[in-house]
Short mmCIF file of C-alpha atoms in Angstrom, two decimals:
data_model
loop_
_atom_site.label_atom_id
_atom_site.label_comp_id
_atom_site.label_asym_id
_atom_site.label_seq_id
_atom_site.Cartn_x
_atom_site.Cartn_y
_atom_site.Cartn_z
CA UNK A 1 33.11 -50.31 -17.96
CA UNK A 2 32.05 -51.36 -14.52
CA UNK A 3 30.14 -54.59 -14.71
CA UNK A 4 27.13 -54.95 -12.45
CA UNK A 5 27.41 -58.46 -11.09
CA UNK A 6 24.61 -60.39 -9.58
CA UNK A 7 22.30 -57.83 -11.13
CA UNK A 8 19.13 -59.90 -11.01
CA UNK A 9 19.26 -60.37 -7.27
CA UNK A 10 20.06 -56.73 -6.57
CA UNK A 11 17.40 -55.46 -8.96
CA UNK A 12 14.86 -57.59 -7.11
CA UNK A 13 16.15 -56.36 -3.77
CA UNK A 14 15.93 -52.76 -5.02
CA UNK A 15 12.32 -53.30 -6.11
CA UNK A 16 11.54 -54.80 -2.72
CA UNK A 17 13.02 -51.84 -0.88
CA UNK A 18 11.17 -49.32 -3.07
CA UNK A 19 7.84 -50.98 -2.29
CA UNK A 20 8.41 -51.56 1.43
CA UNK A 21 6.50 -48.47 2.56
CA UNK A 22 3.20 -49.89 1.35
CA UNK A 23 3.82 -53.30 2.92
CA UNK A 24 3.16 -54.63 6.37
CA UNK A 25 6.02 -55.94 8.48
CA UNK A 26 4.92 -59.51 7.82
CA UNK A 27 4.82 -58.90 4.07
CA UNK A 28 8.31 -57.41 4.18
CA UNK A 29 9.64 -60.42 6.10
CA UNK A 30 8.05 -62.85 3.66
CA UNK A 31 9.44 -60.98 0.63
CA UNK A 32 12.92 -60.90 2.16
CA UNK A 33 12.79 -64.61 2.96
CA UNK A 34 11.62 -65.40 -0.57
CA UNK A 35 14.34 -63.24 -2.13
CA UNK A 36 17.08 -64.73 0.04
CA UNK A 37 15.90 -68.28 -0.72
CA UNK A 38 16.38 -67.58 -4.43
CA UNK A 39 20.04 -66.59 -4.04
CA UNK A 40 22.49 -69.14 -5.43
CA UNK A 41 25.72 -67.13 -5.13
CA UNK A 42 27.57 -67.92 -1.87
CA UNK A 43 29.28 -64.50 -1.90
CA UNK A 44 25.93 -62.72 -1.96
CA UNK A 45 24.65 -64.93 0.87
CA UNK A 46 27.76 -64.20 2.93
CA UNK A 47 27.34 -60.46 2.36
CA UNK A 48 23.67 -60.62 3.33
CA UNK A 49 24.50 -62.63 6.44
CA UNK A 50 27.01 -60.00 7.52
CA UNK A 51 24.58 -57.20 6.73
CA UNK A 52 21.77 -58.76 8.74
CA UNK A 53 24.04 -59.32 11.73
CA UNK A 54 25.42 -55.79 11.93
CA UNK A 55 24.23 -53.78 14.88
CA UNK A 56 24.55 -50.00 14.83
CA UNK A 57 27.41 -49.92 17.33
CA UNK A 58 29.25 -52.66 15.39
CA UNK A 59 29.43 -50.73 12.11
CA UNK A 60 32.84 -49.33 13.08
CA UNK A 61 34.12 -52.92 13.45
CA UNK A 62 32.93 -53.94 9.98
CA UNK A 63 35.65 -55.81 8.13
CA UNK A 64 35.68 -55.33 4.40
CA UNK A 65 36.63 -58.53 2.54
CA UNK A 66 39.65 -58.37 0.22
CA UNK A 67 37.47 -59.03 -2.84
CA UNK A 68 35.32 -56.01 -1.95
CA UNK A 69 38.38 -53.79 -1.42
CA UNK A 70 39.69 -54.93 -4.81
CA UNK A 71 36.35 -54.13 -6.47
CA UNK A 72 36.28 -50.68 -4.84
CA UNK A 73 39.82 -49.94 -6.03
CA UNK A 74 38.90 -51.03 -9.56
CA UNK A 75 35.78 -48.86 -9.46
CA UNK A 76 37.80 -45.83 -8.36
CA UNK A 77 40.28 -46.46 -11.18
CA UNK A 78 37.42 -46.77 -13.68
CA UNK A 79 35.94 -43.46 -12.52
CA UNK A 80 39.30 -41.67 -12.80
CA UNK A 81 39.69 -43.03 -16.34
CA UNK A 82 36.17 -42.00 -17.37
CA UNK A 83 34.69 -45.50 -17.47
CA UNK A 84 31.42 -44.95 -15.66
CA UNK A 85 27.73 -44.26 -16.19
CA UNK A 86 25.62 -41.28 -15.23
CA UNK A 87 22.61 -42.04 -13.04
CA UNK A 88 20.37 -41.63 -16.08
CA UNK A 89 22.47 -44.06 -18.14
CA UNK A 90 22.43 -46.61 -15.31
CA UNK A 91 18.66 -46.23 -14.87
CA UNK A 92 18.14 -46.70 -18.61
CA UNK A 93 20.32 -49.82 -18.59
CA UNK A 94 18.40 -51.29 -15.64
CA UNK A 95 15.12 -50.59 -17.45
CA UNK A 96 16.44 -52.49 -20.50
CA UNK A 97 17.50 -55.46 -18.30
CA UNK A 98 14.09 -55.57 -16.67
CA UNK A 99 12.38 -55.75 -20.07
CA UNK A 100 14.32 -58.90 -21.04
#
């Protein structure tokens, strides 16, 4: 099965994005800064750095790292071979992780 890596960080980021509508710009900035400060994984930091530096016209120039291409290829293989979750299954699994 596909393994969700760095799940804690991305779950927190997901929560942050879900709640952004009710937050002021300053609150959003502070939450993002706090979340980024908690990241220990250099790969996640590198990905975030790239994401934050992308301008709309530069999206076409985005270079996908080899490790990401490899992960995408593995994910496509997993899907073809039936190793995947439905949205409901993934949501249920995330709910279980959050309860830990």
